[in-house]
Amino acid sequence: MLNDSLSFSPEELRQILEEELGLHPQARLVDLYKLLNQSHYGPTHIDPDPDKIARNLRRELNSITEHAGNFWQDIGCGRGFYRINLVALISMPKIPFSRFTSFSDYMSERFRKVGRKQIDILTQSLLNSRCAAGIDPENWHRIWKDALPLVLEFIKPTATEQAELDQYIHNDQIPSHSKKYRELYSPHYRVIHHTQLSNFPNLARP
């Protein structure tokens, strides 16, 4: 486990947001809230039960029929966390990933056949990437409050979106991605610390 969460300068936060919106231009308020929480705390919000982590990974792998995106996304300015595509768990043909917009039945079958060893490696990488102290709600709320004016330079949330996020904040919950984000980008990733990347040889090195 990691000793503590990360912190970022305003310039670094801008970089993180710009990179996210460059990849996912239709991201909404809850998506950027989720992004910044992951940037600071990685996968700390997940239940640390390794059996549950593994079951959820298997369930998601069995459901994948399409994916658009990159093998990895740096959400920590090169010194923190990365979102890694679950593609990292399978051997890919030598075709640029940018050309994949959907998977054939053959590729879907490869996801279903991911072995226990790969799932165990990702499970342990996730556990190693959690912050030992957990998420301090008071500290996180302060981080988000400070970051919000910058976020609002990039997007204009509706009153409904703001009310929805306020409810998550009130309940100290980390939201799922917005419906639009899921429909457009079909996200299938996990967040790990950069020190864990060497566990995934199928990833192109950042």
XYZ file of N, CA and C in Angstrom:
618
model
N 0.844 -1.196 0.000
C 0.000 0.000 0.000
C 0.880 1.247 0.000
N 0.332 2.331 -0.485
C 1.064 3.584 -0.543
C 0.918 4.334 0.774
N 1.906 5.149 1.074
C 1.875 5.875 2.341
C 0.824 6.965 2.367
N 0.642 7.654 1.231
C -0.247 8.813 1.260
C -0.794 9.077 -0.131
N -1.791 9.961 -0.196
C -2.343 10.383 -1.477
C -1.412 11.392 -2.128
N -1.677 11.691 -3.391
C -0.872 12.662 -4.124
C -1.483 14.051 -4.010
N -0.672 15.058 -4.324
C -1.176 16.425 -4.445
C -0.621 17.011 -5.731
N -1.343 17.965 -6.299
C -0.977 18.534 -7.587
C -1.097 20.047 -7.552
N -0.234 20.693 -8.302
C -0.314 22.141 -8.471
C -1.477 22.456 -9.412
N -1.954 23.708 -9.442
C -3.003 24.086 -10.406
C -2.597 23.783 -11.843
N -1.329 23.989 -12.167
C -0.856 23.698 -13.528
C -0.951 22.205 -13.833
N -0.637 21.371 -12.855
C -0.734 19.929 -13.061
C -2.188 19.488 -13.183
N -3.067 20.071 -12.368
C -4.489 19.748 -12.475
C -5.017 20.116 -13.854
N -4.603 21.253 -14.371
C -5.024 21.659 -15.710
C -4.549 20.631 -16.738
N -3.324 20.169 -16.589
C -2.778 19.169 -17.514
C -3.603 17.883 -17.468
N -3.940 17.435 -16.266
C -4.725 16.211 -16.103
C -6.092 16.359 -16.774
N -6.741 17.498 -16.555
C -8.057 17.735 -17.144
C -7.978 17.849 -18.657
N -6.973 18.554 -19.159
C -6.832 18.715 -20.605
C -6.594 17.377 -21.289
N -5.785 16.535 -20.672
C -5.518 15.232 -21.267
C -6.777 14.365 -21.263
N -7.535 14.425 -20.180
C -8.781 13.654 -20.119
C -9.759 14.125 -21.193
N -9.939 15.414 -21.323
C -10.904 15.929 -22.284
C -10.397 15.799 -23.715
N -9.081 15.694 -23.888
C -8.554 15.388 -25.210
C -8.932 13.984 -25.645
N -8.921 13.057 -24.701
C -9.288 11.669 -24.993
C -10.798 11.456 -24.963
N -11.465 12.156 -24.053
C -12.903 11.935 -23.824
C -13.605 13.294 -23.765
N -13.782 13.934 -24.910
C -14.281 15.319 -24.923
C -15.707 15.495 -24.403
N -16.470 14.405 -24.321
C -17.842 14.508 -23.817
C -17.951 14.161 -22.338
N -16.834 14.117 -21.636
C -16.873 13.857 -20.196
C -17.703 14.925 -19.487
N -18.459 14.496 -18.495
C -19.325 15.400 -17.752
C -18.778 15.615 -16.332
N -19.528 16.327 -15.511
C -19.057 16.732 -14.188
C -18.672 15.522 -13.332
N -19.533 14.491 -13.287
C -19.210 13.330 -12.445
C -17.955 12.619 -12.957
N -17.732 12.678 -14.271
C -16.550 12.025 -14.840
C -15.275 12.739 -14.408
N -15.314 14.065 -14.372
C -14.130 14.817 -13.953
C -13.930 14.731 -12.446
N -15.016 14.645 -11.708
C -14.922 14.419 -10.260
C -14.240 13.068 -9.997
N -14.682 12.055 -10.715
C -14.098 10.717 -10.579
C -12.625 10.743 -10.975
N -12.321 11.416 -12.083
C -10.941 11.523 -12.559
C -10.030 12.112 -11.491
N -10.425 13.226 -10.898
C -9.550 13.889 -9.934
C -9.426 13.081 -8.645
N -10.485 12.388 -8.266
C -10.349 11.518 -7.103
C -9.364 10.399 -7.387
N -9.456 9.806 -8.573
C -8.512 8.757 -8.945
C -7.088 9.302 -9.051
N -6.950 10.531 -9.518
C -5.616 11.128 -9.634
C -4.956 11.286 -8.276
N -5.745 11.602 -7.275
C -5.205 11.825 -5.935
C -5.106 10.543 -5.114
N -6.092 9.651 -5.270
C -6.188 8.487 -4.383
C -6.105 7.143 -5.103
N -6.020 7.147 -6.418
C -5.964 5.890 -7.141
C -7.177 5.022 -6.863
N -6.972 3.718 -6.599
C -8.106 2.816 -6.351
C -8.452 2.669 -4.869
N -8.113 3.670 -4.062
C -8.292 3.555 -2.612
C -9.749 3.339 -2.220
N -10.690 3.798 -3.057
C -12.108 3.693 -2.695
C -12.660 2.279 -2.834
N -11.917 1.381 -3.511
C -12.469 0.048 -3.743
C -12.426 -0.792 -2.472
N -13.315 -1.754 -2.404
C -13.315 -2.717 -1.307
C -12.025 -3.533 -1.403
N -11.209 -3.579 -0.343
C -9.923 -4.272 -0.424
C -10.006 -5.793 -0.324
N -11.182 -6.358 -0.454
C -11.345 -7.806 -0.424
C -10.835 -8.382 -1.747
N -9.713 -9.134 -1.748
C -9.144 -9.609 -3.017
C -10.084 -10.529 -3.784
N -10.878 -11.333 -3.088
C -11.811 -12.225 -3.782
C -12.888 -11.415 -4.514
N -13.360 -10.343 -3.890
C -14.367 -9.502 -4.529
C -13.769 -8.772 -5.721
N -12.548 -8.269 -5.579
C -11.879 -7.600 -6.702
C -11.764 -8.555 -7.879
N -11.322 -9.777 -7.615
C -11.146 -10.769 -8.681
C -12.476 -11.127 -9.328
N -13.519 -11.285 -8.531
C -14.841 -11.616 -9.089
C -15.336 -10.499 -9.989
N -15.164 -9.258 -9.542
C -15.621 -8.128 -10.357
C -14.834 -8.033 -11.661
N -13.538 -8.301 -11.598
C -12.731 -8.302 -12.820
C -13.222 -9.370 -13.784
N -13.437 -10.584 -13.275
C -13.908 -11.661 -14.141
C -15.256 -11.325 -14.760
N -16.149 -10.760 -13.952
C -17.475 -10.396 -14.461
C -17.353 -9.365 -15.583
N -16.489 -8.369 -15.390
C -16.332 -7.343 -16.416
C -15.672 -7.902 -17.670
N -14.653 -8.725 -17.511
C -13.989 -9.328 -18.661
C -14.963 -10.164 -19.480
N -15.850 -10.860 -18.805
C -16.824 -11.697 -19.510
C -17.862 -10.874 -20.257
N -17.998 -9.597 -19.880
C -19.034 -8.765 -20.501
C -18.520 -7.914 -21.656
N -17.193 -7.842 -21.848
C -16.633 -6.929 -22.840
C -16.915 -7.422 -24.254
N -17.530 -6.562 -25.041
C -17.749 -6.853 -26.458
C -17.166 -5.769 -27.352
N -16.844 -4.622 -26.776
C -16.237 -3.553 -27.553
C -15.440 -2.655 -26.622
N -14.503 -1.939 -27.219
C -13.691 -1.017 -26.432
C -13.027 -0.027 -27.363
N -13.114 1.229 -27.036
C -12.391 2.254 -27.783
C -11.532 3.010 -26.789
N -10.281 3.208 -27.102
C -9.441 3.938 -26.173
C -7.988 3.567 -26.295
N -7.215 3.972 -25.312
C -5.783 3.716 -25.288
C -5.468 2.564 -24.351
N -4.263 2.004 -24.490
C -3.835 0.973 -23.562
C -3.747 1.534 -22.148
N -3.311 2.770 -22.003
C -3.158 3.371 -20.689
C -3.378 4.871 -20.782
N -3.689 5.466 -19.645
C -3.876 6.915 -19.550
C -3.190 7.405 -18.289
N -2.261 8.310 -18.451
C -1.565 8.905 -17.312
C -2.491 9.933 -16.671
N -2.887 9.687 -15.427
C -3.747 10.644 -14.715
C -3.015 11.226 -13.505
N -1.676 11.108 -13.525
C -0.903 11.580 -12.378
C 0.370 12.302 -12.747
N 0.404 12.892 -13.955
C 1.554 13.699 -14.380
C 2.872 12.926 -14.318
N 2.822 11.640 -14.638
C 4.025 10.836 -14.709
C 4.581 10.377 -13.376
N 3.970 10.777 -12.273
C 4.507 10.413 -10.958
C 3.450 9.796 -10.040
N 2.308 9.474 -10.635
C 1.236 8.960 -9.797
C 0.539 7.760 -10.405
N -0.731 7.933 -10.675
C -1.572 6.817 -11.082
C -1.815 6.800 -12.584
N -2.108 5.589 -13.058
C -2.467 5.361 -14.454
C -3.766 4.577 -14.507
N -4.581 4.891 -15.493
C -5.688 4.013 -15.840
C -5.151 3.024 -16.870
N -5.272 1.736 -16.578
C -4.816 0.751 -17.560
C -6.017 -0.014 -18.108
N -6.036 -0.114 -19.417
C -7.055 -0.828 -20.139
C -6.964 -2.321 -19.794
N -8.096 -2.966 -19.628
C -8.067 -4.393 -19.333
C -7.494 -5.214 -20.480
N -7.294 -4.580 -21.627
C -6.558 -5.217 -22.712
C -5.181 -5.670 -22.230
N -4.651 -5.022 -21.201
C -3.331 -5.381 -20.673
C -3.264 -6.822 -20.202
N -4.404 -7.452 -19.988
C -4.431 -8.815 -19.477
C -4.397 -9.867 -20.575
N -4.483 -9.460 -21.834
C -4.467 -10.443 -22.916
C -3.338 -10.129 -23.886
N -2.929 -11.124 -24.640
C -1.946 -10.927 -25.700
C -2.671 -10.393 -26.923
N -2.181 -9.282 -27.439
C -2.837 -8.640 -28.572
C -2.090 -8.926 -29.864
N -2.817 -9.044 -30.992
C -2.130 -9.122 -32.278
C -1.392 -7.820 -32.537
N -0.417 -7.868 -33.424
C 0.416 -6.693 -33.682
C -0.309 -5.714 -34.605
N -1.370 -5.121 -34.078
C -2.162 -4.128 -34.797
C -2.276 -2.920 -33.886
N -2.057 -1.703 -34.406
C -2.170 -0.521 -33.535
C -3.524 -0.485 -32.839
N -3.494 -0.268 -31.519
C -4.748 -0.312 -30.756
C -5.730 0.757 -31.225
N -5.203 1.854 -31.797
C -6.085 2.922 -32.256
C -7.041 2.438 -33.344
N -6.724 1.298 -33.968
C -7.572 0.773 -35.030
C -8.705 -0.090 -34.501
N -8.661 -0.410 -33.206
C -9.724 -1.218 -32.620
C -10.866 -0.323 -32.155
N -12.040 -0.516 -32.723
C -13.232 0.164 -32.214
C -14.231 -0.850 -31.678
N -14.086 -2.084 -32.080
C -14.918 -3.154 -31.529
C -14.145 -4.460 -31.652
N -14.545 -5.438 -30.890
C -13.863 -6.718 -30.889
C -14.708 -7.768 -31.601
N -14.041 -8.611 -32.343
C -14.712 -9.746 -32.951
C -15.044 -10.761 -31.869
N -15.805 -11.783 -32.246
C -16.091 -12.864 -31.296
C -14.794 -13.499 -30.806
N -13.804 -13.559 -31.687
C -12.514 -14.139 -31.328
C -11.860 -13.345 -30.203
N -11.891 -12.006 -30.305
C -11.275 -11.177 -29.276
C -12.060 -11.258 -27.972
N -13.381 -11.279 -28.087
C -14.193 -11.405 -26.876
C -13.888 -12.711 -26.159
N -13.661 -13.762 -26.932
C -13.323 -15.052 -26.344
C -11.992 -14.982 -25.599
N -11.050 -14.206 -26.113
C -9.755 -14.065 -25.444
C -9.923 -13.386 -24.086
N -10.843 -12.442 -23.989
C -11.115 -11.823 -22.697
C -11.695 -12.853 -21.732
N -12.606 -13.670 -22.219
C -13.226 -14.656 -21.337
C -12.222 -15.701 -20.851
N -11.137 -15.883 -21.601
C -10.153 -16.893 -21.252
C -8.949 -16.347 -20.484
N -9.021 -15.103 -20.034
C -7.946 -14.569 -19.201
C -7.770 -15.474 -17.987
N -6.538 -15.856 -17.742
C -6.272 -16.824 -16.683
C -6.267 -16.225 -15.282
N -6.317 -17.121 -14.325
C -6.327 -16.702 -12.919
C -5.065 -15.927 -12.560
N -3.919 -16.328 -13.154
C -2.664 -15.654 -12.827
C -2.731 -14.171 -13.165
N -3.252 -13.842 -14.364
C -3.344 -12.434 -14.761
C -4.279 -11.652 -13.845
N -5.382 -12.278 -13.482
C -6.332 -11.608 -12.591
C -5.722 -11.416 -11.210
N -4.986 -12.411 -10.732
C -4.334 -12.288 -9.429
C -3.293 -11.165 -9.443
N -2.568 -11.039 -10.557
C -1.561 -9.983 -10.660
C -2.218 -8.610 -10.616
N -3.305 -8.430 -11.367
C -3.982 -7.134 -11.354
C -4.610 -6.867 -9.992
N -5.182 -7.894 -9.382
C -5.765 -7.731 -8.045
C -4.714 -7.243 -7.052
N -3.541 -7.871 -7.053
C -2.485 -7.460 -6.132
C -1.969 -6.074 -6.468
N -1.898 -5.735 -7.755
C -1.457 -4.399 -8.164
C -2.421 -3.330 -7.666
N -3.703 -3.641 -7.707
C -4.708 -2.708 -7.193
C -4.552 -2.520 -5.686
N -4.371 -3.617 -4.971
C -4.204 -3.529 -3.522
C -2.929 -2.763 -3.164
N -1.869 -2.975 -3.929
C -0.611 -2.263 -3.689
C -0.729 -0.770 -3.992
N -1.730 -0.397 -4.784
C -1.885 0.997 -5.211
C -2.824 1.797 -4.312
N -3.395 1.169 -3.317
C -4.288 1.872 -2.407
C -3.483 2.675 -1.389
N -4.053 3.782 -0.943
C -3.415 4.617 0.078
C -3.737 4.044 1.455
N -2.705 3.844 2.257
C -2.870 3.184 3.550
C -3.849 3.923 4.458
N -3.851 5.239 4.376
C -4.705 6.031 5.263
C -6.138 6.148 4.755
N -6.420 5.595 3.586
C -7.758 5.714 3.025
C -8.014 7.111 2.482
N -9.269 7.393 2.209
C -9.673 8.713 1.719
C -10.236 9.517 2.881
N -9.587 10.612 3.185
C -10.067 11.524 4.226
C -11.120 12.421 3.590
N -12.411 12.231 3.926
C -13.458 13.009 3.264
C -13.252 14.515 3.379
N -12.826 14.976 4.520
C -12.641 16.416 4.708
C -11.549 16.944 3.778
N -10.456 16.206 3.693
C -9.364 16.621 2.819
C -9.785 16.568 1.355
N -10.487 15.484 0.972
C -10.926 15.357 -0.413
C -11.921 16.445 -0.779
N -12.846 16.760 0.097
C -13.801 17.832 -0.191
C -13.079 19.159 -0.405
N -12.037 19.392 0.357
C -11.255 20.626 0.206
C -10.524 20.622 -1.148
N -9.970 19.490 -1.521
C -9.289 19.384 -2.818
C -10.274 19.670 -3.948
N -11.453 19.063 -3.872
C -12.450 19.261 -4.934
C -12.931 20.708 -4.975
N -13.170 21.298 -3.819
C -13.622 22.689 -3.777
C -12.602 23.607 -4.429
N -11.326 23.359 -4.172
C -10.269 24.182 -4.771
C -10.162 23.949 -6.281
N -10.433 22.712 -6.716
C -10.290 22.372 -8.131
C -11.512 22.769 -8.958
N -12.656 22.925 -8.318
C -13.900 23.147 -9.054
C -13.864 24.358 -9.994
N -13.334 25.512 -9.578
C -13.289 26.636 -10.535
C -12.533 26.295 -11.814
N -11.480 25.508 -11.702
C -10.735 25.086 -12.884
C -11.577 24.137 -13.727
N -12.255 23.194 -13.079
C -13.127 22.264 -13.801
C -14.181 23.035 -14.594
N -14.733 24.087 -13.995
C -15.800 24.855 -14.638
C -15.298 25.715 -15.791
N -13.984 25.832 -15.929
C -13.442 26.474 -17.124
C -13.588 25.576 -18.344
N -13.706 24.266 -18.091
C -13.743 23.296 -19.184
C -15.155 22.848 -19.536
N -16.030 22.722 -18.546
C -17.387 22.249 -18.808
C -18.388 23.122 -18.065
N -19.620 23.111 -18.551
C -20.719 23.844 -17.924
C -21.797 22.844 -17.529
N -21.768 22.365 -16.298
C -22.742 21.347 -15.878
C -24.140 21.936 -15.742
N -25.127 21.099 -15.950
C -26.508 21.501 -15.723
C -26.796 21.483 -14.217
N -27.909 22.089 -13.851
C -28.312 22.080 -12.444
C -28.548 20.648 -11.962
N -29.088 19.801 -12.844
C -29.326 18.400 -12.489
C -28.012 17.675 -12.233
N -27.016 17.921 -13.077
C -25.710 17.293 -12.890
C -25.073 17.732 -11.582
N -25.195 19.009 -11.264
C -24.607 19.508 -10.027
C -25.312 18.912 -8.815
N -26.641 18.807 -8.885
C -27.398 18.239 -7.769
C -27.050 16.763 -7.574
N -26.879 16.055 -8.687
C -26.502 14.637 -8.613
C -25.142 14.487 -7.938
N -24.187 15.323 -8.341
C -22.860 15.229 -7.746
C -22.895 15.634 -6.277
N -23.662 16.649 -5.950
C -23.764 17.080 -4.550
C -24.227 15.925 -3.660
N -25.107 15.078 -4.195
C -25.591 13.938 -3.418
C -24.471 12.930 -3.192
N -23.667 12.690 -4.220
C -22.516 11.790 -4.049
C -21.553 12.344 -3.000
N -21.290 13.651 -3.075
C -20.369 14.281 -2.134
C -20.910 14.167 -0.712
N -22.194 14.441 -0.555
C -22.822 14.377 0.759
C -22.691 12.978 1.372
N -22.786 11.947 0.509
C -22.732 10.561 0.987
C -21.320 9.973 0.945
N -20.330 10.814 0.612
C -18.932 10.353 0.501
C -18.821 9.140 -0.423
N -19.470 9.242 -1.575
C -19.439 8.174 -2.566
C -18.672 8.623 -3.808
N -18.020 7.671 -4.470
C -17.367 7.941 -5.740
C -18.302 7.439 -6.837
N -18.748 8.311 -7.733
C -19.748 7.900 -8.725
C -19.162 7.024 -9.813
N -20.045 6.293 -10.488
C -19.683 5.645 -11.738
C -19.579 6.720 -12.817
N -19.048 6.351 -13.971
C -19.012 7.305 -15.069
C -20.432 7.648 -15.499
N -20.587 8.822 -16.100
C -21.888 9.254 -16.595
C -22.371 8.304 -17.696
N -23.663 8.300 -17.919
C -24.244 7.447 -18.960
C -23.649 7.775 -20.322
N -23.494 9.059 -20.617
C -22.925 9.472 -21.907
C -21.502 8.954 -22.055
N -20.713 9.063 -20.999
C -19.323 8.595 -21.032
C -19.282 7.099 -21.318
N -20.125 6.344 -20.630
C -20.130 4.890 -20.828
C -20.568 4.533 -22.243
N -21.559 5.238 -22.762
C -22.048 4.940 -24.110
C -21.008 5.273 -25.175
N -20.315 6.391 -25.006
C -19.380 6.844 -26.031
C -18.036 6.144 -25.960
N -17.567 5.848 -24.739
C -16.176 5.419 -24.574
C -16.018 3.994 -24.029
N -17.116 3.368 -23.616
C -17.069 1.982 -23.140
C -15.845 1.728 -22.263
N -15.727 2.433 -21.147
C -14.504 2.330 -20.337
C -14.387 0.996 -19.610
N -13.275 0.322 -19.818
C -12.964 -0.918 -19.100
C -11.515 -0.808 -18.649
N -11.310 -0.263 -17.466
C -9.955 -0.026 -16.989
C -9.904 -0.204 -15.478
N -8.685 -0.246 -14.957
C -8.460 -0.169 -13.530
C -7.355 0.852 -13.286
N -7.320 1.422 -12.087
C -6.338 2.456 -11.745
C -5.256 1.839 -10.873
N -4.018 1.977 -11.316
C -2.890 1.461 -10.534
C -1.798 2.522 -10.458
N -0.952 2.398 -9.444
C 0.189 3.299 -9.301
C 1.248 2.950 -10.340
N 2.012 3.963 -10.750
C 2.992 3.739 -11.814
C 4.036 2.679 -11.440
N 4.255 2.474 -10.151
C 5.228 1.466 -9.722
C 4.761 0.045 -10.026
N 3.491 -0.123 -10.391
C 2.942 -1.449 -10.680
C 2.891 -1.757 -12.171
N 3.267 -0.803 -13.016
C 3.121 -0.993 -14.457
C 3.957 -2.143 -14.996
N 5.092 -2.406 -14.364
C 5.971 -3.470 -14.864
C 5.326 -4.847 -14.749
N 4.217 -4.947 -14.042
C 3.519 -6.228 -13.928
C 2.752 -6.594 -15.187
N 2.711 -5.660 -16.162
C 1.857 -5.855 -17.340
C 2.686 -5.708 -18.605
N 3.361 -6.766 -19.028
C 4.260 -6.687 -20.185
C 3.557 -6.408 -21.502
N 2.219 -6.622 -21.565
C 1.502 -6.340 -22.807
C 1.249 -4.849 -23.008
N 1.513 -4.045 -21.978
C 1.347 -2.598 -22.107
C 2.551 -2.000 -22.818
N 2.291 -1.112 -23.770
C 3.397 -0.295 -24.302
C 3.889 0.568 -23.163
N 5.180 0.689 -22.992
C 5.717 1.444 -21.866
C 5.411 2.923 -21.970
N 4.871 3.542 -20.907
C 4.681 5.000 -20.888
C 6.004 5.715 -20.988
